[in-house]
Coordinates of C-alpha atoms in Angstrom, one line a residue:
M24 CA -20.2 -41.6 -20.3
T25 CA -21.8 -40.5 -23.0
V26 CA -21.8 -38.3 -25.7
S27 CA -24.6 -36.7 -24.5
S28 CA -23.6 -36.2 -20.3
R29 CA -20.2 -34.4 -21.7
Q30 CA -22.2 -31.9 -23.2
E31 CA -24.5 -30.9 -20.7
R32 CA -21.4 -30.8 -18.5
R33 CA -19.4 -28.0 -21.0
S34 CA -19.4 -24.6 -19.8
P35 CA -21.7 -22.2 -22.3
V36 CA -19.6 -20.5 -24.9
M37 CA -21.0 -16.8 -26.4
A38 CA -22.7 -19.2 -30.0
D39 CA -24.9 -20.3 -26.6
V40 CA -25.9 -16.5 -25.0
A41 CA -26.4 -16.1 -28.6
R42 CA -28.9 -18.7 -28.8
V43 CA -30.7 -17.6 -26.0
A44 CA -30.5 -14.6 -26.3
G45 CA -32.2 -14.7 -30.1
V46 CA -29.4 -12.0 -31.6
S47 CA -26.2 -13.1 -33.0
H48 CA -22.8 -13.9 -31.8
Q49 CA -21.3 -10.3 -33.1
T50 CA -24.7 -8.7 -31.8
V51 CA -23.0 -10.2 -27.9
S52 CA -19.4 -9.4 -28.3
R53 CA -20.6 -5.7 -28.5
V54 CA -22.4 -6.4 -25.5
L55 CA -19.4 -7.8 -24.0
N56 CA -17.5 -5.2 -25.0
D57 CA -19.5 -2.1 -23.8
H58 CA -20.3 -1.3 -27.1
P59 CA -22.3 1.6 -28.1
N60 CA -24.3 1.2 -30.7
V61 CA -26.7 -1.6 -29.4
R62 CA -30.4 -0.9 -28.6
T63 CA -31.3 -1.2 -24.8
E64 CA -34.1 -4.1 -25.0
T65 CA -31.1 -5.8 -27.1
R66 CA -28.3 -5.5 -24.2
T67 CA -30.6 -6.2 -21.7
R68 CA -31.5 -10.2 -23.2
V69 CA -28.5 -10.8 -23.6
L70 CA -27.5 -10.1 -20.2
A71 CA -30.4 -11.6 -18.7
A72 CA -29.0 -14.8 -21.2
I73 CA -25.4 -14.5 -20.1
D74 CA -26.6 -14.7 -16.2
Q75 CA -29.1 -17.8 -17.5
L76 CA -26.4 -19.3 -18.6
G77 CA -24.2 -18.1 -15.7
Y78 CA -21.9 -17.9 -19.4
R79 CA -18.2 -16.7 -18.1
R80 CA -15.5 -14.6 -21.0
N81 CA -13.0 -15.7 -22.6
L82 CA -10.3 -13.8 -21.0
V83 CA -7.8 -15.2 -23.2
A84 CA -9.7 -14.2 -26.2
R85 CA -10.6 -11.3 -25.3
A86 CA -6.4 -10.6 -24.8
L87 CA -5.9 -11.8 -28.0
V88 CA -8.6 -9.6 -29.1
T89 CA -8.1 -5.8 -27.5
R90 CA -4.6 -6.6 -26.8
H91 CA -5.1 -5.6 -23.0
S92 CA -5.1 -8.7 -19.9
R93 CA -7.5 -6.0 -17.9
T94 CA -4.6 -7.5 -15.4
L95 CA -2.0 -5.3 -13.2
G96 CA 0.7 -6.9 -11.6
V97 CA 2.0 -5.8 -8.7
V98 CA 5.6 -6.2 -6.8
S99 CA 5.4 -6.7 -2.4
F100 CA 7.5 -6.9 -0.1
D101 CA 7.2 -8.4 3.7
T102 CA 3.0 -8.2 3.2
T103 CA 3.6 -9.6 7.1
L104 CA 4.5 -5.7 8.1
Y105 CA 1.8 -3.4 8.2
G106 CA 2.0 -1.0 6.2
P107 CA 3.1 -3.0 2.6
A108 CA -0.4 -6.1 3.7
S109 CA -2.5 -2.4 4.0
T110 CA -0.8 -0.8 0.4
V111 CA -1.6 -4.3 -1.3
Y112 CA -4.8 -4.4 0.1
G113 CA -5.5 -0.8 -0.9
I114 CA -4.2 -1.7 -5.1
E115 CA -5.9 -4.6 -5.1
Q116 CA -9.5 -3.1 -4.2
A117 CA -8.8 -0.1 -6.5
A118 CA -7.9 -1.9 -9.3
R119 CA -11.4 -3.7 -9.1
A120 CA -12.9 -0.7 -8.7
A121 CA -11.6 -0.5 -12.0
G122 CA -12.3 -3.5 -13.3
Y123 CA -9.1 -5.0 -12.8
F124 CA -7.5 -8.4 -11.9
V125 CA -4.4 -8.0 -10.3
S126 CA -2.0 -10.4 -10.5
I127 CA 0.7 -9.9 -6.9
V128 CA 4.2 -11.1 -6.1
S129 CA 5.3 -11.0 -2.6
L130 CA 8.5 -11.5 -2.3
R131 CA 11.0 -12.5 1.4
T132 CA 13.5 -10.0 1.3
I133 CA 14.2 -7.0 -1.4
D134 CA 17.6 -7.0 -3.6
R135 CA 17.6 -6.0 -7.1
A136 CA 17.8 -9.9 -8.9
G137 CA 14.2 -10.8 -6.8
V138 CA 12.8 -7.5 -7.9
R139 CA 14.2 -7.5 -11.8
E140 CA 13.2 -11.5 -11.7
A141 CA 9.3 -10.4 -10.7
L142 CA 9.3 -7.5 -13.1
D143 CA 9.8 -10.4 -15.6
Y144 CA 7.4 -12.8 -14.9
L145 CA 4.6 -10.3 -14.8
A146 CA 6.0 -8.8 -18.3
E147 CA 5.6 -12.2 -19.8
Q148 CA 2.3 -12.8 -18.1
G149 CA 1.0 -9.8 -20.6
V150 CA -0.7 -7.5 -17.8
D151 CA -1.4 -4.0 -19.0
G152 CA 0.6 -2.5 -15.7
I153 CA 2.9 -3.3 -13.1
V154 CA 2.8 -1.2 -9.5
V155 CA 6.2 -1.3 -7.2
V156 CA 5.5 -0.9 -3.3
A157 CA 9.4 0.2 -3.1
P158 CA 10.0 1.4 0.5
Q159 CA 13.3 0.2 0.5
R160 CA 15.9 1.9 -0.7
S161 CA 17.2 -1.1 -2.9
A162 CA 13.8 -2.1 -4.6
A163 CA 13.8 1.5 -6.1
S164 CA 17.1 1.5 -7.6
A165 CA 15.6 -1.5 -9.5
L166 CA 13.1 0.0 -10.5
A167 CA 15.1 1.1 -13.8
D168 CA 15.1 -3.0 -15.0
L169 CA 10.9 -2.2 -15.0
P170 CA 10.9 -4.0 -19.0
P171 CA 10.9 -0.9 -21.5
G172 CA 7.5 -0.3 -22.9
V173 CA 5.9 -1.5 -19.7
P174 CA 3.2 1.3 -17.5
A175 CA 4.6 1.3 -14.0
V176 CA 4.2 3.1 -11.1
A177 CA 6.1 2.9 -7.8
V178 CA 4.8 3.6 -4.3
E179 CA 6.3 4.5 -0.9
G180 CA 9.5 4.6 -3.9
D181 CA 12.5 7.4 -4.5
H182 CA 11.1 10.4 -5.5
G183 CA 14.2 10.9 -8.1
G184 CA 13.4 8.5 -10.2
D185 CA 12.1 7.6 -13.4
V186 CA 9.2 6.5 -11.9
S187 CA 5.9 7.8 -11.2
V188 CA 4.9 7.9 -7.8
V189 CA 2.6 7.6 -5.5
S190 CA 3.5 7.9 -1.6
V191 CA 2.4 9.5 2.0
D192 CA 3.8 12.6 3.4
Q193 CA 6.7 10.5 5.8
F194 CA 8.2 13.9 6.5
E195 CA 5.0 15.6 7.5
G196 CA 3.6 13.0 9.6
A197 CA 7.1 12.4 12.2
R198 CA 7.3 15.9 12.1
L199 CA 3.3 16.4 13.1
A200 CA 3.8 13.9 15.8
T201 CA 7.6 15.8 16.9
E202 CA 5.5 19.4 17.2
H203 CA 2.6 18.1 18.8
L204 CA 5.2 16.5 22.0
I205 CA 7.1 20.1 21.8
G206 CA 4.2 21.5 21.8
L207 CA 3.2 19.9 25.2
G208 CA 6.4 21.4 26.4
H209 CA 8.6 18.5 26.2
E210 CA 12.2 19.7 25.7
T211 CA 13.5 17.3 23.6
V212 CA 11.7 14.3 21.7
W213 CA 13.8 10.9 21.3
H214 CA 13.3 8.8 19.0
V215 CA 13.4 5.0 18.2
R216 CA 13.6 4.5 13.7
G217 CA 13.6 2.7 11.3
P218 CA 15.6 -0.1 9.6
L219 CA 18.1 2.4 7.8
D220 CA 17.5 1.2 4.1
W221 CA 13.6 2.1 4.3
L222 CA 12.6 5.5 3.1
E223 CA 9.5 6.1 4.9
A224 CA 12.2 5.9 8.0
E225 CA 14.5 8.0 6.1
G226 CA 11.4 10.4 6.2
R227 CA 10.4 9.9 9.5
I228 CA 13.7 10.9 11.0
A229 CA 14.2 13.2 8.6
G230 CA 10.8 15.5 9.9
W231 CA 11.6 14.6 13.9
R232 CA 15.4 16.1 13.5
A233 CA 13.8 19.4 11.7
A234 CA 11.0 19.8 13.7
L235 CA 13.7 20.0 16.5
N236 CA 15.8 22.1 14.9
M237 CA 13.1 24.9 14.0
A238 CA 12.6 24.8 17.8
G239 CA 15.9 25.0 18.4
R240 CA 15.8 21.6 21.1
P241 CA 18.7 19.1 21.0
V242 CA 18.4 16.4 18.9
P243 CA 19.1 12.8 21.2
E244 CA 21.0 9.5 19.0
P245 CA 17.8 8.5 17.6
L246 CA 17.5 4.9 19.1
P247 CA 18.4 1.6 16.1
G248 CA 15.0 -0.4 15.2
D249 CA 13.3 -3.0 12.5
W250 CA 10.0 -2.0 12.6
S251 CA 9.0 -4.9 15.4
P252 CA 7.5 -4.6 18.6
R253 CA 10.5 -6.5 20.2
S254 CA 13.1 -3.5 18.7
G255 CA 10.1 -1.5 20.3
Y256 CA 10.7 -3.5 23.8
E257 CA 14.4 -3.3 23.8
A258 CA 14.9 0.8 22.5
G259 CA 12.5 1.0 25.7
R260 CA 13.9 -0.9 28.0
L261 CA 16.9 1.7 27.2
L262 CA 15.0 4.8 27.0
A263 CA 13.0 3.5 30.4
R264 CA 16.7 4.4 32.6
I265 CA 17.6 8.1 30.9
P266 CA 16.4 9.8 33.7
E267 CA 15.7 13.3 31.1
V268 CA 13.4 11.6 28.9
T269 CA 10.1 12.8 28.5
A270 CA 8.9 12.2 24.9
V271 CA 8.9 9.6 22.7
F272 CA 8.4 9.0 18.8
V273 CA 8.4 5.3 17.7
A274 CA 8.8 5.1 13.7
N275 CA 6.1 2.5 13.2
D276 CA 3.0 1.6 16.4
Q277 CA 3.7 -1.9 16.5
M278 CA 7.6 -1.1 18.1
A279 CA 5.6 2.1 19.7
L280 CA 4.5 -1.4 21.2
G281 CA 6.8 -3.0 22.6
V282 CA 8.4 0.5 23.9
L283 CA 5.3 0.8 25.5
R284 CA 5.7 -2.7 27.5
A285 CA 8.9 -2.3 28.3
F286 CA 8.0 1.1 30.5
A287 CA 5.3 -0.9 31.6
E288 CA 7.2 -3.4 33.3
A289 CA 9.8 -1.2 34.7
G290 CA 7.9 1.7 36.0
V291 CA 7.9 4.3 33.8
D292 CA 3.6 5.9 34.1
V293 CA 3.0 7.1 30.1
P294 CA 2.1 9.9 29.7
G295 CA 2.9 10.7 33.8
R296 CA 6.5 10.5 33.3
I297 CA 6.5 9.9 29.4
S298 CA 4.1 10.6 26.4
V299 CA 5.5 8.0 23.9
A300 CA 3.9 8.4 19.3
G301 CA 3.0 5.9 17.0
F302 CA 3.0 6.7 12.7
D303 CA 0.2 4.1 10.7
D304 CA -2.7 4.1 13.0
V305 CA -2.2 0.3 13.2
P306 CA -6.2 -1.0 14.2
E307 CA -4.7 -1.7 17.6
S308 CA -3.7 1.2 18.2
E309 CA -6.3 2.6 19.7
F310 CA -6.3 -0.3 22.5
F311 CA -3.1 0.1 22.9
S312 CA -2.5 0.9 27.2
P313 CA -2.8 3.8 26.7
P314 CA -4.9 4.2 23.7
L315 CA -1.2 6.0 21.4
T316 CA -1.6 8.8 19.9
T317 CA 0.0 8.6 16.3
V318 CA 0.2 9.6 12.8
R319 CA -2.0 7.8 10.3
Q320 CA -1.4 6.9 6.8
D321 CA -4.4 6.9 4.5
F322 CA -3.8 3.3 2.4
G323 CA -7.1 3.9 0.8
A324 CA -5.9 7.2 -1.0
V325 CA -2.6 6.1 -1.9
G326 CA -4.3 2.4 -4.0
R327 CA -7.1 4.7 -5.5
H328 CA -3.8 6.7 -6.4
S329 CA -1.5 4.9 -7.8
I330 CA -4.4 2.6 -9.7
A331 CA -5.1 5.8 -11.6
M332 CA -1.9 7.3 -12.4
L333 CA -1.2 3.6 -13.9
L334 CA -4.7 3.5 -15.7
K335 CA -4.0 6.9 -17.4
Q336 CA -0.3 5.5 -18.2
I337 CA -2.4 2.4 -20.3
E338 CA -5.3 4.6 -21.8
E339 CA -2.5 6.9 -23.5
G340 CA -0.3 4.8 -24.4
Q341 CA 2.6 6.3 -22.5
A342 CA 5.0 4.1 -21.8
R343 CA 6.4 5.5 -18.8
S344 CA 5.4 9.2 -17.1
R345 CA 7.2 11.2 -13.9
E346 CA 4.2 12.0 -12.2
R347 CA 4.3 12.2 -8.1
F348 CA 1.3 12.4 -5.9
V349 CA 2.0 12.7 -2.1
V350 CA -1.2 11.8 0.3
P351 CA -0.8 13.9 3.4
P352 CA -0.9 12.2 6.6
E353 CA -3.5 12.8 9.7
F354 CA -2.2 13.6 12.8
K355 CA -4.5 11.4 15.5
V356 CA -4.6 12.4 19.5
R357 CA -4.9 9.8 22.4
A358 CA -4.0 9.3 25.8
S359 CA -0.1 8.4 25.3
T360 CA 0.5 12.1 25.4
S361 CA 0.4 14.6 28.2
S362 CA 1.5 18.2 28.6
A363 CA 5.1 17.3 29.9
R364 CA 6.4 17.8 34.6
R365 CA 7.1 20.7 36.0

């Protein structure tokens, strides 16, 4: 290979942009950093040279100059589940819209040691801030180990901690679903809960129980679930054998799918004999049989508010803040719920 061929294949650098645009190296730098003291015609010429050459700025060099990597870290858990996966997607889209790259660490299991290792890894990468999707108590407690001086926000975290938190109002969503079923004339509402360590499951149980207590209705013992359709199916088989069951609030749509399957196999008409409501509004829920009444979570809003909160800390030079933002849920009524039979 000749010297000239190696030169032809090298990536363009800032000096090449300056040469093609007929400006100085410093002027190209000012354009790249969006400096206001650049004439419009000069800026246009530099941008045209960048496009012509296919120039990509050196992010490492930029970070050394600005002391910002333009990268945010995200720690998440079990992105095979609809809620965590949608939350991470919302965060990533909001970060990209704000001009930031995202580095994601996904943990198979959440424990304090694992979260601490993920946080240390991201801090070593020089991220400007960290978002931790902390749906479990074990993850929320690990936030105490955040590296000092690193801006951070928790999503679905413990509102009693020392880190800013963005979350959907799980209590309110469960209350809306339960009150809807009570309003249809059902004497009480049974519940298939999520895993006990999950903060979302706790909020949904609390909202369900509060609505029943407020209406003066009996509160049945919740049936255990683990967010999977299989656990919903097992709960549905039990519920189908209890004659007094006329309404069920299920803590997520995937378990509700299992409940519906069990009811169909047992010959239980939905909503004729038993009404079923879920939580999440997964894309498939309107195509369940019957279409599922459920609670929608706005994961896009969660992403936007968490990134806005984090960027505020970064821009203001705050090591940490204790802001709280709660995203309201939206209740979606479909064909899986109806009036109680008299």
